């Protein structure tokens, strides 16, 4: 079985590298990294990076990447004995994690370690982590680009290789380019008086945050218009999507599964968080339900990305009805 699997992987690499020289799937060198996978359909281009954390480095249309990439990190592959000292902005771009945040196991092996990359189809690929022998966990990330549009599906599977059940969840940690405008649809009624909580000093949840010029609630939507006093915000949002208008005229939409029956492991029991750091980066963080994974079992959760042309409003006046119509049309 292992021999057949190896032969299939080699065939996939050869076939899709040759046949997908302009569109499709191929291995490339990108941002100082070898063994990256490019998925491209002529409309949208994606680059997956397996050398440091199993990330998405590029998600772009018209040559404009929606993800924050720090050029000083190009080729960044830290040694394991340095992992504890790595700053929070490393690694950059499209990261993913497991949670809940405050009680999760140590995920540095997944966060900074090397992953196995394989092409699985003309517009699809897989990144597989190393096995964390201490935690008895392994992660698999499957990526699927639509053949004709920017629709890009990401599925993370958590494998429990141990003999005891584990309660864990999916946690997206995507860095978008900085200085844009976040659009979050809010639940109605909402558990939070101001539509959101923010975190002070990392550990204090403020359910009655003070007024800020760059945070605005209108028509059951919360807008983050620019840098905020405290960068981490969490939301009671039941619509299963968020949107981000980048300063170079892109609308980055994430959709994800939401159900009122889900139990969420974030301290505020929410499905969505945004870390808006100065005007440098916006971390867009949908979360999956907190659920038990049986011994030798697995759990998967997906989110879907879309990228559309959209003029950034210099006056920061956002037509939320227009944004909602665009998101609804994607479904």
C-alpha positions as a Markdown table, in Angstrom:
| # | Residue | x | y | z |
|---|---|---|---|---|
| 1 | Unk | 0.0 | 0.0 | 0.0 |
| 2 | Unk | 2.8 | 2.4 | 0.9 |
| 3 | Unk | 4.6 | 1.6 | -2.4 |
| 4 | Unk | 1.4 | 2.3 | -4.4 |
| 5 | Unk | 0.8 | 5.6 | -2.5 |
| 6 | Unk | 4.4 | 6.7 | -3.3 |
| 7 | Unk | 4.0 | 5.8 | -7.0 |
| 8 | Unk | 0.7 | 7.8 | -7.1 |
| 9 | Unk | 2.4 | 10.8 | -5.4 |
| 10 | Unk | 5.3 | 10.7 | -7.9 |
| 11 | Unk | 2.9 | 10.4 | -10.8 |
| 12 | Unk | 0.9 | 13.4 | -9.5 |
| 13 | Unk | 4.0 | 15.5 | -9.1 |
| 14 | Unk | 5.2 | 14.7 | -12.7 |
| 15 | Unk | 1.8 | 15.0 | -14.4 |
| 16 | Unk | 0.6 | 18.1 | -12.8 |
| 17 | Unk | 3.9 | 19.9 | -13.0 |
| 18 | Unk | 4.1 | 19.3 | -16.7 |
| 19 | Unk | 0.4 | 19.7 | -17.6 |
| 20 | Unk | -0.1 | 22.6 | -15.3 |
| 21 | Unk | 2.9 | 24.7 | -16.4 |
| 22 | Unk | 0.7 | 27.8 | -16.7 |
| 23 | Unk | -2.5 | 26.8 | -14.9 |
| 24 | Unk | -3.3 | 24.0 | -12.5 |
| 25 | Unk | -0.9 | 22.7 | -9.9 |
| 26 | Unk | 2.9 | 22.7 | -9.9 |
| 27 | Unk | 5.9 | 22.8 | -7.5 |
| 28 | Unk | 7.8 | 26.1 | -7.5 |
| 29 | Unk | 10.3 | 28.1 | -5.5 |
| 30 | Unk | 8.8 | 31.2 | -3.9 |
| 31 | Unk | 9.8 | 33.8 | -1.3 |
| 32 | Unk | 13.1 | 32.0 | -0.7 |
| 33 | Unk | 11.4 | 28.6 | -0.1 |
| 34 | Unk | 11.8 | 25.4 | -2.2 |
| 35 | Unk | 9.0 | 22.8 | -2.7 |
| 36 | Unk | 6.1 | 25.2 | -2.6 |
| 37 | Unk | 3.0 | 24.4 | -4.5 |
| 38 | Unk | 1.3 | 26.9 | -6.8 |
| 39 | Unk | -2.4 | 26.5 | -7.7 |
| 40 | Unk | -3.5 | 28.8 | -10.5 |
| 41 | Unk | -6.5 | 29.0 | -12.8 |
| 42 | Unk | -5.8 | 32.2 | -14.8 |
| 43 | Unk | -8.0 | 34.3 | -12.4 |
| 44 | Unk | -6.5 | 33.5 | -9.0 |
| 45 | Unk | -3.1 | 32.3 | -7.9 |
| 46 | Unk | -2.3 | 30.5 | -4.6 |
| 47 | Unk | 1.1 | 29.5 | -3.2 |
| 48 | Unk | 1.4 | 27.0 | -0.4 |
| 49 | Unk | 4.5 | 26.8 | 1.7 |
| 50 | Unk | 5.5 | 23.6 | 3.6 |
| 51 | Unk | 8.9 | 24.6 | 5.0 |
| 52 | Unk | 7.7 | 26.6 | 8.0 |
| 53 | Unk | 4.2 | 25.9 | 9.4 |
| 54 | Unk | 2.2 | 24.7 | 6.4 |
| 55 | Unk | 0.9 | 28.1 | 5.3 |
| 56 | Unk | -0.6 | 29.9 | 2.4 |
| 57 | Unk | 1.9 | 32.5 | 1.2 |
| 58 | Unk | 0.0 | 34.0 | -1.7 |
| 59 | Unk | -3.7 | 34.4 | -2.4 |
| 60 | Unk | -4.0 | 36.9 | -5.2 |
| 61 | Unk | -6.0 | 38.2 | -8.2 |
| 62 | Unk | -4.6 | 40.7 | -10.7 |
| 63 | Unk | -1.2 | 40.3 | -9.2 |
| 64 | Unk | -2.4 | 41.7 | -5.8 |
| 65 | Unk | -1.8 | 39.4 | -2.8 |
| 66 | Unk | -4.4 | 39.8 | 0.0 |
| 67 | Unk | -2.0 | 38.2 | 2.6 |
| 68 | Unk | 0.6 | 40.0 | 4.7 |
| 69 | Unk | 4.1 | 38.8 | 3.8 |
| 70 | Unk | 7.1 | 40.2 | 5.6 |
| 71 | Unk | 10.0 | 40.2 | 3.0 |
| 72 | Unk | 12.4 | 39.9 | 5.9 |
| 73 | Unk | 11.0 | 36.5 | 6.6 |
| 74 | Unk | 11.6 | 35.1 | 3.1 |
| 75 | Unk | 13.2 | 31.7 | 3.5 |
| 76 | Unk | 12.7 | 31.8 | 7.3 |
| 77 | Unk | 13.1 | 28.3 | 8.7 |
| 78 | Unk | 13.8 | 28.5 | 12.5 |
| 79 | Unk | 15.7 | 25.8 | 14.3 |
| 80 | Unk | 13.7 | 24.0 | 17.0 |
| 81 | Unk | 15.9 | 25.3 | 19.8 |
| 82 | Unk | 14.9 | 28.8 | 18.8 |
| 83 | Unk | 11.1 | 28.3 | 18.6 |
| 84 | Unk | 10.3 | 29.6 | 22.1 |
| 85 | Unk | 11.8 | 33.0 | 21.2 |
| 86 | Unk | 10.0 | 33.5 | 17.9 |
| 87 | Unk | 7.9 | 36.8 | 17.8 |
| 88 | Unk | 4.2 | 36.6 | 17.4 |
| 89 | Unk | 4.4 | 38.1 | 13.9 |
| 90 | Unk | 6.3 | 35.0 | 12.7 |
| 91 | Unk | 5.5 | 33.2 | 10.5 |
| 92 | Unk | 3.6 | 35.6 | 8.3 |
| 93 | Unk | 0.8 | 35.2 | 5.7 |
| 94 | Unk | -1.9 | 32.5 | 5.8 |
| 95 | Unk | -1.5 | 30.6 | 9.0 |
| 96 | Unk | -3.7 | 28.0 | 10.7 |
| 97 | Unk | -3.7 | 26.5 | 14.2 |
| 98 | Unk | -5.7 | 24.4 | 16.7 |
| 99 | Unk | -7.4 | 25.7 | 19.8 |
| 100 | Unk | -8.9 | 26.7 | 22.1 |
| 101 | Unk | -6.4 | 29.5 | 22.5 |
| 102 | Unk | -5.9 | 29.5 | 26.3 |
| 103 | Unk | -5.9 | 25.8 | 26.9 |
| 104 | Unk | -4.5 | 24.3 | 23.6 |
| 105 | Unk | -1.5 | 22.0 | 23.6 |
| 106 | Unk | 1.9 | 23.3 | 22.5 |
| 107 | Unk | 1.6 | 23.6 | 18.8 |
| 108 | Unk | 5.0 | 24.9 | 17.9 |
| 109 | Unk | 5.8 | 21.7 | 15.8 |
| 110 | Unk | 2.8 | 22.5 | 13.6 |
| 111 | Unk | 3.3 | 26.3 | 13.7 |
| 112 | Unk | 7.0 | 26.4 | 12.8 |
| 113 | Unk | 7.9 | 22.9 | 11.7 |
| 114 | Unk | 8.3 | 21.3 | 8.3 |
| 115 | Unk | 5.3 | 19.8 | 6.5 |
| 116 | Unk | 5.0 | 17.3 | 3.7 |
| 117 | Unk | 3.6 | 18.8 | 0.4 |
| 118 | Unk | 1.8 | 16.9 | -2.3 |
| 119 | Unk | -0.3 | 17.7 | -5.3 |
| 120 | Unk | -3.6 | 15.9 | -5.2 |
| 121 | Unk | -5.4 | 17.2 | -8.3 |
| 122 | Unk | -5.3 | 19.8 | -11.1 |
| 123 | Unk | -6.3 | 22.5 | -8.6 |
| 124 | Unk | -5.7 | 20.8 | -5.3 |
| 125 | Unk | -3.0 | 20.0 | -2.9 |
| 126 | Unk | -2.3 | 18.7 | 0.6 |
| 127 | Unk | 0.1 | 19.7 | 3.4 |
| 128 | Unk | 0.7 | 17.1 | 6.2 |
| 129 | Unk | 2.4 | 17.9 | 9.5 |
| 130 | Unk | 4.9 | 15.9 | 11.3 |
| 131 | Unk | 3.5 | 13.7 | 14.1 |
| 132 | Unk | 3.7 | 15.3 | 17.5 |
| 133 | Unk | 4.8 | 12.3 | 19.5 |
| 134 | Unk | 4.2 | 14.0 | 22.9 |
| 135 | Unk | 0.7 | 15.1 | 22.1 |
| 136 | Unk | -0.1 | 12.2 | 19.7 |
| 137 | Unk | -1.5 | 14.6 | 17.2 |
| 138 | Unk | -1.1 | 15.3 | 13.5 |
| 139 | Unk | -2.7 | 17.9 | 11.2 |
| 140 | Unk | -3.6 | 17.6 | 7.5 |
| 141 | Unk | -4.5 | 20.6 | 5.4 |
| 142 | Unk | -6.3 | 20.1 | 2.1 |
| 143 | Unk | -6.6 | 23.0 | -0.4 |
| 144 | Unk | -8.9 | 23.3 | -3.3 |
| 145 | Unk | -9.0 | 26.1 | -5.8 |
| 146 | Unk | -12.0 | 26.5 | -8.0 |
| 147 | Unk | -11.1 | 26.0 | -11.7 |
| 148 | Unk | -12.6 | 29.3 | -12.8 |
| 149 | Unk | -12.9 | 31.7 | -9.8 |
| 150 | Unk | -11.1 | 32.8 | -6.7 |
| 151 | Unk | -13.1 | 30.4 | -4.6 |
| 152 | Unk | -10.5 | 28.6 | -2.4 |
| 153 | Unk | -11.5 | 26.0 | 0.2 |
| 154 | Unk | -9.2 | 25.1 | 3.1 |
| 155 | Unk | -9.9 | 22.0 | 5.2 |
| 156 | Unk | -7.9 | 21.2 | 8.3 |
| 157 | Unk | -8.2 | 17.7 | 9.8 |
| 158 | Unk | -7.0 | 17.0 | 13.3 |
| 159 | Unk | -5.9 | 13.4 | 13.8 |
| 160 | Unk | -5.9 | 12.0 | 17.4 |
| 161 | Unk | -3.3 | 9.3 | 17.2 |
| 162 | Unk | -3.4 | 8.6 | 21.0 |
| 163 | Unk | -5.4 | 6.3 | 23.2 |
| 164 | Unk | -7.4 | 9.1 | 25.0 |
| 165 | Unk | -10.1 | 11.4 | 23.6 |
| 166 | Unk | -9.0 | 15.0 | 23.0 |
| 167 | Unk | -11.3 | 18.1 | 22.9 |
| 168 | Unk | -9.9 | 20.5 | 20.3 |
| 169 | Unk | -11.0 | 22.9 | 17.6 |
| 170 | Unk | -10.0 | 24.5 | 14.3 |
| 171 | Unk | -8.5 | 28.0 | 14.6 |
| 172 | Unk | -7.7 | 30.1 | 11.6 |
| 173 | Unk | -4.9 | 32.6 | 12.0 |
| 174 | Unk | -4.7 | 34.3 | 8.6 |
| 175 | Unk | -2.7 | 37.5 | 8.3 |
| 176 | Unk | -4.3 | 39.9 | 5.7 |
| 177 | Unk | -2.5 | 43.1 | 4.6 |
| 178 | Unk | -2.7 | 45.9 | 7.0 |
| 179 | Unk | -4.8 | 49.1 | 7.2 |
| 180 | Unk | -8.0 | 47.7 | 5.6 |
| 181 | Unk | -11.6 | 47.7 | 6.8 |
| 182 | Unk | -13.2 | 44.7 | 8.5 |
| 183 | Unk | -16.9 | 44.0 | 8.1 |
| 184 | Unk | -18.5 | 41.6 | 10.6 |
| 185 | Unk | -22.2 | 40.7 | 10.6 |
| 186 | Unk | -23.5 | 40.5 | 14.2 |
| 187 | Unk | -26.0 | 38.2 | 15.8 |
| 188 | Unk | -29.3 | 39.8 | 16.8 |
| 189 | Unk | -29.9 | 39.8 | 19.7 |
| 190 | Unk | -26.2 | 40.1 | 20.6 |
| 191 | Unk | -24.7 | 38.8 | 23.8 |
| 192 | Unk | -22.3 | 41.8 | 23.9 |
| 193 | Unk | -23.7 | 45.3 | 24.6 |
| 194 | Unk | -21.3 | 46.9 | 22.1 |
| 195 | Unk | -21.3 | 44.1 | 19.6 |
| 196 | Unk | -17.9 | 42.8 | 20.6 |
| 197 | Unk | -15.4 | 42.2 | 23.5 |
| 198 | Unk | -11.8 | 43.2 | 23.4 |
| 199 | Unk | -8.9 | 41.9 | 25.4 |
| 200 | Unk | -6.7 | 44.1 | 27.6 |
| 201 | Unk | -3.2 | 42.9 | 28.4 |
| 202 | Unk | -4.0 | 39.7 | 26.6 |
| 203 | Unk | -6.0 | 38.2 | 29.5 |
| 204 | Unk | -8.7 | 40.7 | 30.5 |
| 205 | Unk | -12.0 | 40.5 | 28.5 |
| 206 | Unk | -13.7 | 43.9 | 28.4 |
| 207 | Unk | -17.4 | 43.5 | 27.7 |
| 208 | Unk | -18.1 | 47.2 | 27.8 |
| 209 | Unk | -15.2 | 48.7 | 25.8 |
| 210 | Unk | -15.1 | 52.4 | 25.4 |
| 211 | Unk | -16.1 | 54.2 | 22.2 |
| 212 | Unk | -13.5 | 54.5 | 19.4 |
| 213 | Unk | -13.5 | 56.4 | 16.2 |
| 214 | Unk | -12.3 | 53.3 | 14.2 |
| 215 | Unk | -15.0 | 51.0 | 15.5 |
| 216 | Unk | -18.5 | 51.5 | 14.3 |
| 217 | Unk | -21.7 | 49.5 | 14.5 |
| 218 | Unk | -24.3 | 50.1 | 11.8 |
| 219 | Unk | -27.3 | 48.0 | 10.7 |
| 220 | Unk | -26.2 | 44.9 | 12.6 |
| 221 | Unk | -22.7 | 45.1 | 11.2 |
| 222 | Unk | -19.5 | 46.0 | 13.1 |
| 223 | Unk | -16.8 | 47.8 | 11.1 |
| 224 | Unk | -13.2 | 48.1 | 12.1 |
| 225 | Unk | -12.0 | 51.1 | 10.1 |
| 226 | Unk | -8.4 | 51.4 | 11.2 |
| 227 | Unk | -6.0 | 50.9 | 14.1 |
| 228 | Unk | -7.7 | 50.3 | 17.4 |
| 229 | Unk | -6.6 | 50.8 | 21.0 |
| 230 | Unk | -6.6 | 47.1 | 21.9 |
| 231 | Unk | -6.0 | 44.9 | 18.9 |
| 232 | Unk | -7.8 | 41.7 | 19.8 |
| 233 | Unk | -11.6 | 41.7 | 19.3 |
| 234 | Unk | -14.1 | 38.8 | 19.5 |
| 235 | Unk | -17.6 | 38.7 | 18.1 |
| 236 | Unk | -21.0 | 37.1 | 18.7 |
| 237 | Unk | -21.6 | 36.5 | 15.0 |
| 238 | Unk | -24.0 | 33.9 | 13.7 |
| 239 | Unk | -23.8 | 34.5 | 9.9 |
| 240 | Unk | -20.8 | 32.4 | 9.1 |
| 241 | Unk | -18.8 | 35.0 | 7.2 |
| 242 | Unk | -16.6 | 38.1 | 7.5 |
| 243 | Unk | -15.2 | 40.5 | 4.9 |
| 244 | Unk | -12.1 | 42.6 | 4.7 |
| 245 | Unk | -11.5 | 45.5 | 2.3 |
| 246 | Unk | -7.8 | 45.9 | 1.6 |
| 247 | Unk | -6.2 | 49.2 | 0.8 |
| 248 | Unk | -5.2 | 47.9 | -2.7 |
| 249 | Unk | -8.9 | 47.5 | -3.7 |
| 250 | Unk | -9.7 | 43.9 | -2.9 |
| 251 | Unk | -12.6 | 42.4 | -1.0 |
| 252 | Unk | -11.3 | 39.3 | 0.9 |
| 253 | Unk | -14.3 | 37.2 | 2.1 |
| 254 | Unk | -14.2 | 34.2 | 4.4 |
| 255 | Unk | -17.2 | 31.9 | 4.8 |
| 256 | Unk | -17.3 | 29.1 | 7.3 |
| 257 | Unk | -19.8 | 26.7 | 8.9 |
| 258 | Unk | -21.8 | 28.0 | 11.8 |
| 259 | Unk | -24.5 | 26.3 | 13.8 |
| 260 | Unk | -26.2 | 27.5 | 17.0 |
| 261 | Unk | -25.7 | 24.0 | 18.5 |
| 262 | Unk | -21.9 | 24.3 | 18.3 |
| 263 | Unk | -20.0 | 24.7 | 21.5 |
| 264 | Unk | -17.1 | 27.1 | 21.1 |
| 265 | Unk | -13.9 | 26.8 | 23.2 |
| 266 | Unk | -12.8 | 30.4 | 23.0 |
| 267 | Unk | -13.0 | 32.1 | 26.5 |
| 268 | Unk | -15.9 | 34.2 | 25.3 |
| 269 | Unk | -17.5 | 31.2 | 23.5 |
| 270 | Unk | -17.4 | 32.9 | 20.1 |
| 271 | Unk | -16.8 | 31.7 | 16.5 |
| 272 | Unk | -14.8 | 34.7 | 15.3 |
| 273 | Unk | -11.9 | 36.8 | 16.4 |
| 274 | Unk | -9.9 | 39.6 | 14.7 |
| 275 | Unk | -6.5 | 40.9 | 15.7 |
| 276 | Unk | -6.1 | 44.3 | 14.2 |
| 277 | Unk | -2.5 | 45.2 | 14.8 |
| 278 | Unk | -1.8 | 48.9 | 14.2 |
| 279 | Unk | -2.1 | 49.4 | 10.4 |
| 280 | Unk | 0.4 | 46.6 | 9.8 |
| 281 | Unk | -1.7 | 43.5 | 9.7 |
| 282 | Unk | -5.2 | 42.2 | 10.3 |
| 283 | Unk | -5.5 | 38.6 | 11.6 |
| 284 | Unk | -8.8 | 37.1 | 10.4 |
| 285 | Unk | -9.7 | 34.2 | 12.7 |
| 286 | Unk | -12.8 | 32.0 | 12.3 |
| 287 | Unk | -13.0 | 29.2 | 14.7 |
| 288 | Unk | -14.6 | 25.8 | 14.5 |
| 289 | Unk | -16.7 | 24.0 | 17.2 |
| 290 | Unk | -14.9 | 22.7 | 20.3 |
| 291 | Unk | -15.5 | 18.9 | 20.0 |
| 292 | Unk | -14.3 | 15.6 | 21.3 |
| 293 | Unk | -12.0 | 13.5 | 19.0 |
| 294 | Unk | -12.0 | 9.8 | 19.7 |
| 295 | Unk | -8.8 | 7.9 | 20.1 |
| 296 | Unk | -7.5 | 7.1 | 16.6 |
| 297 | Unk | -10.2 | 9.4 | 15.3 |
| 298 | Unk | -10.2 | 12.7 | 13.5 |
| 299 | Unk | -12.1 | 15.9 | 13.1 |
| 300 | Unk | -12.3 | 18.3 | 10.1 |
| 301 | Unk | -13.4 | 21.8 | 9.6 |
| 302 | Unk | -13.4 | 24.0 | 6.5 |
| 303 | Unk | -13.4 | 27.7 | 5.6 |
| 304 | Unk | -13.8 | 29.1 | 2.1 |
| 305 | Unk | -12.0 | 32.2 | 0.7 |
| 306 | Unk | -13.1 | 34.5 | -2.0 |
| 307 | Unk | -11.3 | 37.5 | -3.5 |
| 308 | Unk | -13.1 | 40.2 | -5.5 |
| 309 | Unk | -12.2 | 43.6 | -6.9 |
| 310 | Unk | -13.6 | 46.3 | -4.6 |
| 311 | Unk | -12.7 | 49.9 | -4.3 |
| 312 | Unk | -11.3 | 50.8 | -0.9 |
| 313 | Unk | -13.4 | 53.8 | 0.4 |
| 314 | Unk | -10.9 | 56.6 | 1.2 |
| 315 | Unk | -13.7 | 58.3 | 3.2 |
| 316 | Unk | -14.2 | 55.0 | 5.1 |
| 317 | Unk | -17.9 | 55.1 | 4.4 |
| 318 | Unk | -18.9 | 51.4 | 3.8 |
| 319 | Unk | -22.1 | 50.3 | 2.1 |
| 320 | Unk | -22.8 | 47.2 | 4.2 |
| 321 | Unk | -25.8 | 46.2 | 2.2 |
| 322 | Unk | -23.6 | 46.1 | -0.9 |
| 323 | Unk | -21.1 | 43.9 | 0.9 |
| 324 | Unk | -23.8 | 41.6 | 2.2 |
| 325 | Unk | -25.2 | 41.3 | -1.4 |
| 326 | Unk | -21.8 | 40.4 | -2.7 |
| 327 | Unk | -21.3 | 37.7 | 0.0 |
| 328 | Unk | -24.8 | 36.3 | -0.6 |
| 329 | Unk | -24.1 | 36.1 | -4.3 |
| 330 | Unk | -21.0 | 33.9 | -3.6 |
| 331 | Unk | -23.2 | 31.2 | -2.0 |
